[in-house]
Amino acid sequence: MDLIEITSGRIILEFLGGSVRFLGYNLWTLSNQNDFKTFSSFWSSGGSIKKRDDNSDRNHMIGVIALGSFVMLLIVFNT
């Protein structure tokens, strides 16, 4: 049971991090006239294994920060 929870938690955090990166980059694109990127470029980048691992780590890190920020906002505004 713990293995399933750890695996699903990591997938959820990576999805959350990829979503935050996607929204952040494309909102920044609207103001700077850069090229639009699809969600798949943030979720699973092509290329070498090192590039995929770096992308996965980045998604996981940003997902943890976003989830932690959300929990802190819930604590602050519900007290």
PDB file of N, CA, C and O in Angstrom:
ATOM      1  N   MET A   1       0.808  -1.188   0.000  1.00  0.00           N
ATOM      2  CA  MET A   1       0.000   0.000   0.000  1.00  0.00           C
ATOM      3  C   MET A   1       0.856   1.259   0.000  1.00  0.00           C
ATOM      4  O   MET A   1       0.532   2.233  -0.655  1.00  0.00           O
ATOM      5  N   ASP A   2       1.951   1.233   0.749  1.00  0.00           N
ATOM      6  CA  ASP A   2       2.817   2.407   0.803  1.00  0.00           C
ATOM      7  C   ASP A   2       3.453   2.700  -0.551  1.00  0.00           C
ATOM      8  O   ASP A   2       3.616   3.859  -0.911  1.00  0.00           O
ATOM      9  N   LEU A   3       3.825   1.664  -1.285  1.00  0.00           N
ATOM     10  CA  LEU A   3       4.424   1.854  -2.605  1.00  0.00           C
ATOM     11  C   LEU A   3       3.447   2.548  -3.549  1.00  0.00           C
ATOM     12  O   LEU A   3       3.836   3.446  -4.302  1.00  0.00           O
ATOM     13  N   ILE A   4       2.194   2.165  -3.499  1.00  0.00           N
ATOM     14  CA  ILE A   4       1.177   2.786  -4.351  1.00  0.00           C
ATOM     15  C   ILE A   4       0.987   4.243  -3.965  1.00  0.00           C
ATOM     16  O   ILE A   4       0.876   5.121  -4.838  1.00  0.00           O
ATOM     17  N   GLU A   5       0.959   4.537  -2.671  1.00  0.00           N
ATOM     18  CA  GLU A   5       0.783   5.907  -2.211  1.00  0.00           C
ATOM     19  C   GLU A   5       1.970   6.779  -2.599  1.00  0.00           C
ATOM     20  O   GLU A   5       1.789   7.931  -3.017  1.00  0.00           O
ATOM     21  N   ILE A   6       3.162   6.275  -2.472  1.00  0.00           N
ATOM     22  CA  ILE A   6       4.353   7.045  -2.836  1.00  0.00           C
ATOM     23  C   ILE A   6       4.372   7.314  -4.335  1.00  0.00           C
ATOM     24  O   ILE A   6       4.628   8.433  -4.778  1.00  0.00           O
ATOM     25  N   THR A   7       4.080   6.302  -5.123  1.00  0.00           N
ATOM     26  CA  THR A   7       4.091   6.455  -6.575  1.00  0.00           C
ATOM     27  C   THR A   7       3.008   7.425  -7.032  1.00  0.00           C
ATOM     28  O   THR A   7       3.265   8.317  -7.845  1.00  0.00           O
ATOM     29  N   SER A   8       1.801   7.272  -6.523  1.00  0.00           N
ATOM     30  CA  SER A   8       0.719   8.171  -6.940  1.00  0.00           C
ATOM     31  C   SER A   8       0.971   9.592  -6.447  1.00  0.00           C
ATOM     32  O   SER A   8       0.657  10.553  -7.148  1.00  0.00           O
ATOM     33  N   GLY A   9       1.545   9.749  -5.250  1.00  0.00           N
ATOM     34  CA  GLY A   9       1.875  11.087  -4.753  1.00  0.00           C
ATOM     35  C   GLY A   9       2.915  11.770  -5.614  1.00  0.00           C
ATOM     36  O   GLY A   9       2.811  12.969  -5.898  1.00  0.00           O
ATOM     37  N   ARG A  10       3.903  11.031  -6.045  1.00  0.00           N
ATOM     38  CA  ARG A  10       4.932  11.625  -6.910  1.00  0.00           C
ATOM     39  C   ARG A  10       4.340  12.030  -8.258  1.00  0.00           C
ATOM     40  O   ARG A  10       4.659  13.094  -8.785  1.00  0.00           O
ATOM     41  N   ILE A  11       3.460  11.203  -8.795  1.00  0.00           N
ATOM     42  CA  ILE A  11       2.825  11.537 -10.079  1.00  0.00           C
ATOM     43  C   ILE A  11       1.956  12.780  -9.937  1.00  0.00           C
ATOM     44  O   ILE A  11       1.978  13.668 -10.798  1.00  0.00           O
ATOM     45  N   ILE A  12       1.209  12.859  -8.830  1.00  0.00           N
ATOM     46  CA  ILE A  12       0.363  14.031  -8.613  1.00  0.00           C
ATOM     47  C   ILE A  12       1.211  15.290  -8.465  1.00  0.00           C
ATOM     48  O   ILE A  12       0.886  16.342  -9.039  1.00  0.00           O
ATOM     49  N   LEU A  13       2.312  15.214  -7.716  1.00  0.00           N
ATOM     50  CA  LEU A  13       3.182  16.379  -7.555  1.00  0.00           C
ATOM     51  C   LEU A  13       3.826  16.782  -8.878  1.00  0.00           C
ATOM     52  O   LEU A  13       3.950  17.973  -9.172  1.00  0.00           O
ATOM     53  N   GLU A  14       4.242  15.813  -9.683  1.00  0.00           N
ATOM     54  CA  GLU A  14       4.830  16.153 -10.976  1.00  0.00           C
ATOM     55  C   GLU A  14       3.798  16.769 -11.911  1.00  0.00           C
ATOM     56  O   GLU A  14       4.099  17.698 -12.652  1.00  0.00           O
ATOM     57  N   PHE A  15       2.573  16.269 -11.873  1.00  0.00           N
ATOM     58  CA  PHE A  15       1.515  16.843 -12.696  1.00  0.00           C
ATOM     59  C   PHE A  15       1.204  18.267 -12.250  1.00  0.00           C
ATOM     60  O   PHE A  15       1.036  19.168 -13.086  1.00  0.00           O
ATOM     61  N   LEU A  16       1.149  18.494 -10.937  1.00  0.00           N
ATOM     62  CA  LEU A  16       0.911  19.831 -10.415  1.00  0.00           C
ATOM     63  C   LEU A  16       2.045  20.775 -10.803  1.00  0.00           C
ATOM     64  O   LEU A  16       1.804  21.904 -11.229  1.00  0.00           O
ATOM     65  N   GLY A  17       3.286  20.303 -10.681  1.00  0.00           N
ATOM     66  CA  GLY A  17       4.428  21.128 -11.068  1.00  0.00           C
ATOM     67  C   GLY A  17       4.446  21.435 -12.554  1.00  0.00           C
ATOM     68  O   GLY A  17       4.729  22.565 -12.966  1.00  0.00           O
ATOM     69  N   GLY A  18       4.134  20.439 -13.378  1.00  0.00           N
ATOM     70  CA  GLY A  18       4.060  20.673 -14.821  1.00  0.00           C
ATOM     71  C   GLY A  18       2.957  21.654 -15.172  1.00  0.00           C
ATOM     72  O   GLY A  18       3.121  22.511 -16.049  1.00  0.00           O
ATOM     73  N   SER A  19       1.833  21.569 -14.474  1.00  0.00           N
ATOM     74  CA  SER A  19       0.722  22.496 -14.730  1.00  0.00           C
ATOM     75  C   SER A  19       1.093  23.920 -14.342  1.00  0.00           C
ATOM     76  O   SER A  19       0.789  24.873 -15.066  1.00  0.00           O
ATOM     77  N   VAL A  20       1.757  24.078 -13.202  1.00  0.00           N
ATOM     78  CA  VAL A  20       2.181  25.411 -12.761  1.00  0.00           C
ATOM     79  C   VAL A  20       3.204  25.981 -13.731  1.00  0.00           C
ATOM     80  O   VAL A  20       3.130  27.161 -14.107  1.00  0.00           O
ATOM     81  N   ARG A  21       4.157  25.166 -14.162  1.00  0.00           N
ATOM     82  CA  ARG A  21       5.152  25.633 -15.126  1.00  0.00           C
ATOM     83  C   ARG A  21       4.500  26.013 -16.446  1.00  0.00           C
ATOM     84  O   ARG A  21       4.840  27.032 -17.058  1.00  0.00           O
ATOM     85  N   PHE A  22       3.537  25.202 -16.900  1.00  0.00           N
ATOM     86  CA  PHE A  22       2.825  25.475 -18.146  1.00  0.00           C
ATOM     87  C   PHE A  22       2.074  26.800 -18.061  1.00  0.00           C
ATOM     88  O   PHE A  22       2.185  27.649 -18.947  1.00  0.00           O
ATOM     89  N   LEU A  23       1.301  26.979 -16.997  1.00  0.00           N
ATOM     90  CA  LEU A  23       0.533  28.208 -16.845  1.00  0.00           C
ATOM     91  C   LEU A  23       1.444  29.419 -16.685  1.00  0.00           C
ATOM     92  O   LEU A  23       1.207  30.468 -17.292  1.00  0.00           O
ATOM     93  N   GLY A  24       2.479  29.290 -15.881  1.00  0.00           N
ATOM     94  CA  GLY A  24       3.402  30.405 -15.674  1.00  0.00           C
ATOM     95  C   GLY A  24       4.111  30.816 -16.951  1.00  0.00           C
ATOM     96  O   GLY A  24       4.194  32.007 -17.280  1.00  0.00           O
ATOM     97  N   TYR A  25       4.619  29.841 -17.676  1.00  0.00           N
ATOM     98  CA  TYR A  25       5.347  30.162 -18.909  1.00  0.00           C
ATOM     99  C   TYR A  25       4.431  30.791 -19.953  1.00  0.00           C
ATOM    100  O   TYR A  25       4.783  31.784 -20.583  1.00  0.00           O
ATOM    101  N   ASN A  26       3.236  30.222 -20.123  1.00  0.00           N
ATOM    102  CA  ASN A  26       2.357  30.722 -21.171  1.00  0.00           C
ATOM    103  C   ASN A  26       1.691  32.040 -20.793  1.00  0.00           C
ATOM    104  O   ASN A  26       1.360  32.837 -21.674  1.00  0.00           O
ATOM    105  N   LEU A  27       1.502  32.312 -19.506  1.00  0.00           N
ATOM    106  CA  LEU A  27       1.047  33.649 -19.111  1.00  0.00           C
ATOM    107  C   LEU A  27       2.147  34.678 -19.347  1.00  0.00           C
ATOM    108  O   LEU A  27       1.879  35.812 -19.750  1.00  0.00           O
ATOM    109  N   TRP A  28       3.391  34.284 -19.100  1.00  0.00           N
ATOM    110  CA  TRP A  28       4.527  35.160 -19.385  1.00  0.00           C
ATOM    111  C   TRP A  28       4.647  35.384 -20.898  1.00  0.00           C
ATOM    112  O   TRP A  28       5.006  36.457 -21.354  1.00  0.00           O
ATOM    113  N   THR A  29       4.325  34.364 -21.672  1.00  0.00           N
ATOM    114  CA  THR A  29       4.373  34.457 -23.136  1.00  0.00           C
ATOM    115  C   THR A  29       3.408  35.511 -23.664  1.00  0.00           C
ATOM    116  O   THR A  29       3.711  36.205 -24.630  1.00  0.00           O
ATOM    117  N   LEU A  30       2.250  35.623 -23.025  1.00  0.00           N
ATOM    118  CA  LEU A  30       1.264  36.611 -23.483  1.00  0.00           C
ATOM    119  C   LEU A  30       1.800  38.030 -23.402  1.00  0.00           C
ATOM    120  O   LEU A  30       1.471  38.867 -24.240  1.00  0.00           O
ATOM    121  N   SER A  31       2.628  38.316 -22.408  1.00  0.00           N
ATOM    122  CA  SER A  31       3.151  39.670 -22.261  1.00  0.00           C
ATOM    123  C   SER A  31       4.438  39.910 -23.047  1.00  0.00           C
ATOM    124  O   SER A  31       4.793  41.052 -23.306  1.00  0.00           O
ATOM    125  N   ASN A  32       5.144  38.853 -23.434  1.00  0.00           N
ATOM    126  CA  ASN A  32       6.442  39.017 -24.096  1.00  0.00           C
ATOM    127  C   ASN A  32       6.478  38.586 -25.553  1.00  0.00           C
ATOM    128  O   ASN A  32       7.526  38.623 -26.167  1.00  0.00           O
ATOM    129  N   GLN A  33       5.369  38.110 -26.086  1.00  0.00           N
ATOM    130  CA  GLN A  33       5.284  37.690 -27.487  1.00  0.00           C
ATOM    131  C   GLN A  33       6.248  36.553 -27.818  1.00  0.00           C
ATOM    132  O   GLN A  33       6.802  36.501 -28.907  1.00  0.00           O
ATOM    133  N   ASN A  34       6.477  35.646 -26.879  1.00  0.00           N
ATOM    134  CA  ASN A  34       7.294  34.463 -27.139  1.00  0.00           C
ATOM    135  C   ASN A  34       6.428  33.378 -27.751  1.00  0.00           C
ATOM    136  O   ASN A  34       5.216  33.516 -27.865  1.00  0.00           O
ATOM    137  N   ASP A  35       7.040  32.259 -28.119  1.00  0.00           N
ATOM    138  CA  ASP A  35       6.301  31.142 -28.684  1.00  0.00           C
ATOM    139  C   ASP A  35       5.555  30.390 -27.588  1.00  0.00           C
ATOM    140  O   ASP A  35       6.056  30.195 -26.487  1.00  0.00           O
ATOM    141  N   PHE A  36       4.354  29.940 -27.932  1.00  0.00           N
ATOM    142  CA  PHE A  36       3.530  29.138 -27.030  1.00  0.00           C
ATOM    143  C   PHE A  36       4.103  27.731 -26.953  1.00  0.00           C
ATOM    144  O   PHE A  36       4.518  27.172 -27.952  1.00  0.00           O
ATOM    145  N   LYS A  37       4.163  27.151 -25.736  1.00  0.00           N
ATOM    146  CA  LYS A  37       4.618  25.769 -25.556  1.00  0.00           C
ATOM    147  C   LYS A  37       3.446  24.907 -25.130  1.00  0.00           C
ATOM    148  O   LYS A  37       2.590  25.343 -24.372  1.00  0.00           O
ATOM    149  N   THR A  38       3.427  23.685 -25.605  1.00  0.00           N
ATOM    150  CA  THR A  38       2.364  22.758 -25.224  1.00  0.00           C
ATOM    151  C   THR A  38       2.669  22.152 -23.857  1.00  0.00           C
ATOM    152  O   THR A  38       3.796  22.213 -23.367  1.00  0.00           O
ATOM    153  N   PHE A  39       1.626  21.572 -23.251  1.00  0.00           N
ATOM    154  CA  PHE A  39       1.791  20.965 -21.935  1.00  0.00           C
ATOM    155  C   PHE A  39       2.746  19.778 -21.988  1.00  0.00           C
ATOM    156  O   PHE A  39       3.482  19.525 -21.032  1.00  0.00           O
ATOM    157  N   SER A  40       2.768  19.073 -23.095  1.00  0.00           N
ATOM    158  CA  SER A  40       3.633  17.890 -23.189  1.00  0.00           C
ATOM    159  C   SER A  40       5.113  18.257 -23.120  1.00  0.00           C
ATOM    160  O   SER A  40       5.924  17.437 -22.696  1.00  0.00           O
ATOM    161  N   SER A  41       5.483  19.471 -23.504  1.00  0.00           N
ATOM    162  CA  SER A  41       6.889  19.864 -23.401  1.00  0.00           C
ATOM    163  C   SER A  41       7.300  20.069 -21.944  1.00  0.00           C
ATOM    164  O   SER A  41       8.469  19.965 -21.607  1.00  0.00           O
ATOM    165  N   PHE A  42       6.345  20.366 -21.072  1.00  0.00           N
ATOM    166  CA  PHE A  42       6.654  20.499 -19.650  1.00  0.00           C
ATOM    167  C   PHE A  42       6.499  19.179 -18.909  1.00  0.00           C
ATOM    168  O   PHE A  42       7.178  18.920 -17.937  1.00  0.00           O
ATOM    169  N   TRP A  43       5.574  18.352 -19.351  1.00  0.00           N
ATOM    170  CA  TRP A  43       5.307  17.092 -18.659  1.00  0.00           C
ATOM    171  C   TRP A  43       6.386  16.057 -18.972  1.00  0.00           C
ATOM    172  O   TRP A  43       6.952  15.444 -18.079  1.00  0.00           O
ATOM    173  N   SER A  44       6.679  15.825 -20.233  1.00  0.00           N
ATOM    174  CA  SER A  44       7.699  14.837 -20.595  1.00  0.00           C
ATOM    175  C   SER A  44       8.495  15.358 -21.777  1.00  0.00           C
ATOM    176  O   SER A  44       8.041  15.334 -22.907  1.00  0.00           O
ATOM    177  N   SER A  45       9.651  15.881 -21.474  1.00  0.00           N
ATOM    178  CA  SER A  45      10.471  16.439 -22.544  1.00  0.00           C
ATOM    179  C   SER A  45      11.166  15.327 -23.312  1.00  0.00           C
ATOM    180  O   SER A  45      11.472  14.279 -22.763  1.00  0.00           O
ATOM    181  N   GLY A  46      11.397  15.570 -24.589  1.00  0.00           N
ATOM    182  CA  GLY A  46      12.127  14.604 -25.398  1.00  0.00           C
ATOM    183  C   GLY A  46      13.617  14.790 -25.219  1.00  0.00           C
ATOM    184  O   GLY A  46      14.089  15.767 -24.659  1.00  0.00           O
ATOM    185  N   GLY A  47      14.378  13.862 -25.684  1.00  0.00           N
ATOM    186  CA  GLY A  47      15.822  13.993 -25.605  1.00  0.00           C
ATOM    187  C   GLY A  47      16.451  12.926 -24.742  1.00  0.00           C
ATOM    188  O   GLY A  47      15.939  11.820 -24.598  1.00  0.00           O
ATOM    189  N   SER A  48      17.558  13.284 -24.153  1.00  0.00           N
ATOM    190  CA  SER A  48      18.340  12.317 -23.385  1.00  0.00           C
ATOM    191  C   SER A  48      17.663  11.992 -22.053  1.00  0.00           C
ATOM    192  O   SER A  48      16.749  12.684 -21.600  1.00  0.00           O
ATOM    193  N   ILE A  49      18.140  10.954 -21.423  1.00  0.00           N
ATOM    194  CA  ILE A  49      17.607  10.529 -20.129  1.00  0.00           C
ATOM    195  C   ILE A  49      17.898  11.585 -19.068  1.00  0.00           C
ATOM    196  O   ILE A  49      17.073  11.856 -18.201  1.00  0.00           O
ATOM    197  N   LYS A  50      19.046  12.239 -19.153  1.00  0.00           N
ATOM    198  CA  LYS A  50      19.396  13.291 -18.192  1.00  0.00           C
ATOM    199  C   LYS A  50      18.418  14.454 -18.305  1.00  0.00           C
ATOM    200  O   LYS A  50      17.979  15.000 -17.292  1.00  0.00           O
ATOM    201  N   LYS A  51      18.058  14.823 -19.519  1.00  0.00           N
ATOM    202  CA  LYS A  51      17.113  15.926 -19.711  1.00  0.00           C
ATOM    203  C   LYS A  51      15.737  15.560 -19.146  1.00  0.00           C
ATOM    204  O   LYS A  51      15.080  16.392 -18.523  1.00  0.00           O
ATOM    205  N   ARG A  52      15.305  14.328 -19.353  1.00  0.00           N
ATOM    206  CA  ARG A  52      14.019  13.878 -18.800  1.00  0.00           C
ATOM    207  C   ARG A  52      14.044  13.867 -17.277  1.00  0.00           C
ATOM    208  O   ARG A  52      13.078  14.263 -16.632  1.00  0.00           O
ATOM    209  N   ASP A  53      15.140  13.406 -16.698  1.00  0.00           N
ATOM    210  CA  ASP A  53      15.253  13.389 -15.238  1.00  0.00           C
ATOM    211  C   ASP A  53      15.265  14.800 -14.666  1.00  0.00           C
ATOM    212  O   ASP A  53      14.645  15.064 -13.634  1.00  0.00           O
ATOM    213  N   ASP A  54      15.974  15.719 -15.330  1.00  0.00           N
ATOM    214  CA  ASP A  54      15.990  17.109 -14.881  1.00  0.00           C
ATOM    215  C   ASP A  54      14.598  17.725 -14.951  1.00  0.00           C
ATOM    216  O   ASP A  54      14.189  18.455 -14.048  1.00  0.00           O
ATOM    217  N   ASN A  55      13.865  17.428 -16.025  1.00  0.00           N
ATOM    218  CA  ASN A  55      12.508  17.944 -16.177  1.00  0.00           C
ATOM    219  C   ASN A  55      11.596  17.372 -15.095  1.00  0.00           C
ATOM    220  O   ASN A  55      10.784  18.086 -14.507  1.00  0.00           O
ATOM    221  N   SER A  56      11.721  16.094 -14.807  1.00  0.00           N
ATOM    222  CA  SER A  56      10.924  15.450 -13.771  1.00  0.00           C
ATOM    223  C   SER A  56      11.242  16.040 -12.400  1.00  0.00           C
ATOM    224  O   SER A  56      10.334  16.311 -11.608  1.00  0.00           O
ATOM    225  N   ASP A  57      12.515  16.250 -12.116  1.00  0.00           N
ATOM    226  CA  ASP A  57      12.909  16.851 -10.838  1.00  0.00           C
ATOM    227  C   ASP A  57      12.383  18.272 -10.706  1.00  0.00           C
ATOM    228  O   ASP A  57      11.933  18.687  -9.635  1.00  0.00           O
ATOM    229  N   ARG A  58      12.445  19.030 -11.788  1.00  0.00           N
ATOM    230  CA  ARG A  58      11.940  20.408 -11.781  1.00  0.00           C
ATOM    231  C   ARG A  58      10.435  20.427 -11.544  1.00  0.00           C
ATOM    232  O   ARG A  58       9.935  21.235 -10.755  1.00  0.00           O
ATOM    233  N   ASN A  59       9.691  19.538 -12.215  1.00  0.00           N
ATOM    234  CA  ASN A  59       8.247  19.456 -12.002  1.00  0.00           C
ATOM    235  C   ASN A  59       7.930  19.082 -10.555  1.00  0.00           C
ATOM    236  O   ASN A  59       7.014  19.645  -9.949  1.00  0.00           O
ATOM    237  N   HIS A  60       8.675  18.134 -10.005  1.00  0.00           N
ATOM    238  CA  HIS A  60       8.442  17.689  -8.642  1.00  0.00           C
ATOM    239  C   HIS A  60       8.727  18.824  -7.658  1.00  0.00           C
ATOM    240  O   HIS A  60       7.954  19.058  -6.727  1.00  0.00           O
ATOM    241  N   MET A  61       9.820  19.550  -7.851  1.00  0.00           N
ATOM    242  CA  MET A  61      10.187  20.642  -6.959  1.00  0.00           C
ATOM    243  C   MET A  61       9.133  21.748  -6.985  1.00  0.00           C
ATOM    244  O   MET A  61       8.695  22.230  -5.932  1.00  0.00           O
ATOM    245  N   ILE A  62       8.688  22.139  -8.169  1.00  0.00           N
ATOM    246  CA  ILE A  62       7.699  23.198  -8.278  1.00  0.00           C
ATOM    247  C   ILE A  62       6.345  22.720  -7.758  1.00  0.00           C
ATOM    248  O   ILE A  62       5.594  23.497  -7.161  1.00  0.00           O
ATOM    249  N   GLY A  63       6.031  21.456  -7.934  1.00  0.00           N
ATOM    250  CA  GLY A  63       4.800  20.903  -7.378  1.00  0.00           C
ATOM    251  C   GLY A  63       4.787  20.948  -5.861  1.00  0.00           C
ATOM    252  O   GLY A  63       3.768  21.277  -5.253  1.00  0.00           O
ATOM    253  N   VAL A  64       5.912  20.635  -5.236  1.00  0.00           N
ATOM    254  CA  VAL A  64       6.013  20.694  -3.774  1.00  0.00           C
ATOM    255  C   VAL A  64       5.858  22.137  -3.296  1.00  0.00           C
ATOM    256  O   VAL A  64       5.144  22.407  -2.322  1.00  0.00           O
ATOM    257  N   ILE A  65       6.492  23.073  -3.993  1.00  0.00           N
ATOM    258  CA  ILE A  65       6.385  24.483  -3.613  1.00  0.00           C
ATOM    259  C   ILE A  65       4.947  24.974  -3.774  1.00  0.00           C
ATOM    260  O   ILE A  65       4.418  25.673  -2.900  1.00  0.00           O
ATOM    261  N   ALA A  66       4.288  24.620  -4.871  1.00  0.00           N
ATOM    262  CA  ALA A  66       2.912  25.052  -5.107  1.00  0.00           C
ATOM    263  C   ALA A  66       1.958  24.445  -4.083  1.00  0.00           C
ATOM    264  O   ALA A  66       1.080  25.139  -3.546  1.00  0.00           O
ATOM    265  N   LEU A  67       2.114  23.165  -3.782  1.00  0.00           N
ATOM    266  CA  LEU A  67       1.251  22.520  -2.798  1.00  0.00           C
ATOM    267  C   LEU A  67       1.493  23.097  -1.405  1.00  0.00           C
ATOM    268  O   LEU A  67       0.542  23.344  -0.658  1.00  0.00           O
ATOM    269  N   GLY A  68       2.742  23.331  -1.056  1.00  0.00           N
ATOM    270  CA  GLY A  68       3.062  23.944   0.237  1.00  0.00           C
ATOM    271  C   GLY A  68       2.505  25.348   0.359  1.00  0.00           C
ATOM    272  O   GLY A  68       1.982  25.737   1.406  1.00  0.00           O
ATOM    273  N   SER A  69       2.590  26.125  -0.727  1.00  0.00           N
ATOM    274  CA  SER A  69       2.021  27.473  -0.724  1.00  0.00           C
ATOM    275  C   SER A  69       0.514  27.431  -0.566  1.00  0.00           C
ATOM    276  O   SER A  69      -0.067  28.240   0.168  1.00  0.00           O
ATOM    277  N   PHE A  70      -0.128  26.478  -1.228  1.00  0.00           N
ATOM    278  CA  PHE A  70      -1.578  26.341  -1.131  1.00  0.00           C
ATOM    279  C   PHE A  70      -1.994  25.980   0.293  1.00  0.00           C
ATOM    280  O   PHE A  70      -2.947  26.550   0.836  1.00  0.00           O
ATOM    281  N   VAL A  71      -1.274  25.068   0.921  1.00  0.00           N
ATOM    282  CA  VAL A  71      -1.584  24.680   2.298  1.00  0.00           C
ATOM    283  C   VAL A  71      -1.362  25.858   3.248  1.00  0.00           C
ATOM    284  O   VAL A  71      -2.173  26.101   4.150  1.00  0.00           O
ATOM    285  N   MET A  72      -0.287  26.610   3.045  1.00  0.00           N
ATOM    286  CA  MET A  72      -0.042  27.778   3.895  1.00  0.00           C
ATOM    287  C   MET A  72      -1.140  28.823   3.730  1.00  0.00           C
ATOM    288  O   MET A  72      -1.579  29.432   4.718  1.00  0.00           O
ATOM    289  N   LEU A  73      -1.601  29.045   2.508  1.00  0.00           N
ATOM    290  CA  LEU A  73      -2.704  29.987   2.288  1.00  0.00           C
ATOM    291  C   LEU A  73      -3.984  29.499   2.959  1.00  0.00           C
ATOM    292  O   LEU A  73      -4.741  30.301   3.519  1.00  0.00           O
ATOM    293  N   LEU A  74      -4.241  28.193   2.921  1.00  0.00           N
ATOM    294  CA  LEU A  74      -5.406  27.652   3.611  1.00  0.00           C
ATOM    295  C   LEU A  74      -5.312  27.889   5.121  1.00  0.00           C
ATOM    296  O   LEU A  74      -6.297  28.234   5.775  1.00  0.00           O
ATOM    297  N   ILE A  75      -4.142  27.693   5.679  1.00  0.00           N
ATOM    298  CA  ILE A  75      -3.949  27.899   7.118  1.00  0.00           C
ATOM    299  C   ILE A  75      -4.136  29.361   7.486  1.00  0.00           C
ATOM    300  O   ILE A  75      -4.824  29.701   8.452  1.00  0.00           O
ATOM    301  N   VAL A  76      -3.547  30.257   6.710  1.00  0.00           N
ATOM    302  CA  VAL A  76      -3.621  31.681   7.019  1.00  0.00           C
ATOM    303  C   VAL A  76      -5.031  32.212   6.891  1.00  0.00           C
ATOM    304  O   VAL A  76      -5.520  32.936   7.766  1.00  0.00           O
ATOM    305  N   PHE A  77      -5.734  31.857   5.843  1.00  0.00           N
ATOM    306  CA  PHE A  77      -7.052  32.443   5.607  1.00  0.00           C
ATOM    307  C   PHE A  77      -8.184  31.722   6.334  1.00  0.00           C
ATOM    308  O   PHE A  77      -9.298  32.222   6.364  1.00  0.00           O
ATOM    309  N   ASN A  78      -7.930  30.575   6.940  1.00  0.00           N
ATOM    310  CA  ASN A  78      -8.960  29.868   7.683  1.00  0.00           C
ATOM    311  C   ASN A  78      -8.820  30.030   9.190  1.00  0.00           C
ATOM    312  O   ASN A  78      -9.548  29.405   9.941  1.00  0.00           O
ATOM    313  N   THR A  79      -7.890  30.843   9.643  1.00  0.00           N
ATOM    314  CA  THR A  79      -7.754  31.041  11.087  1.00  0.00           C
ATOM    315  C   THR A  79      -8.367  32.348  11.514  1.00  0.00           C
ATOM    316  O   THR A  79      -8.609  33.242  10.798  1.00  0.00           O
TER     317      THR A  79
END
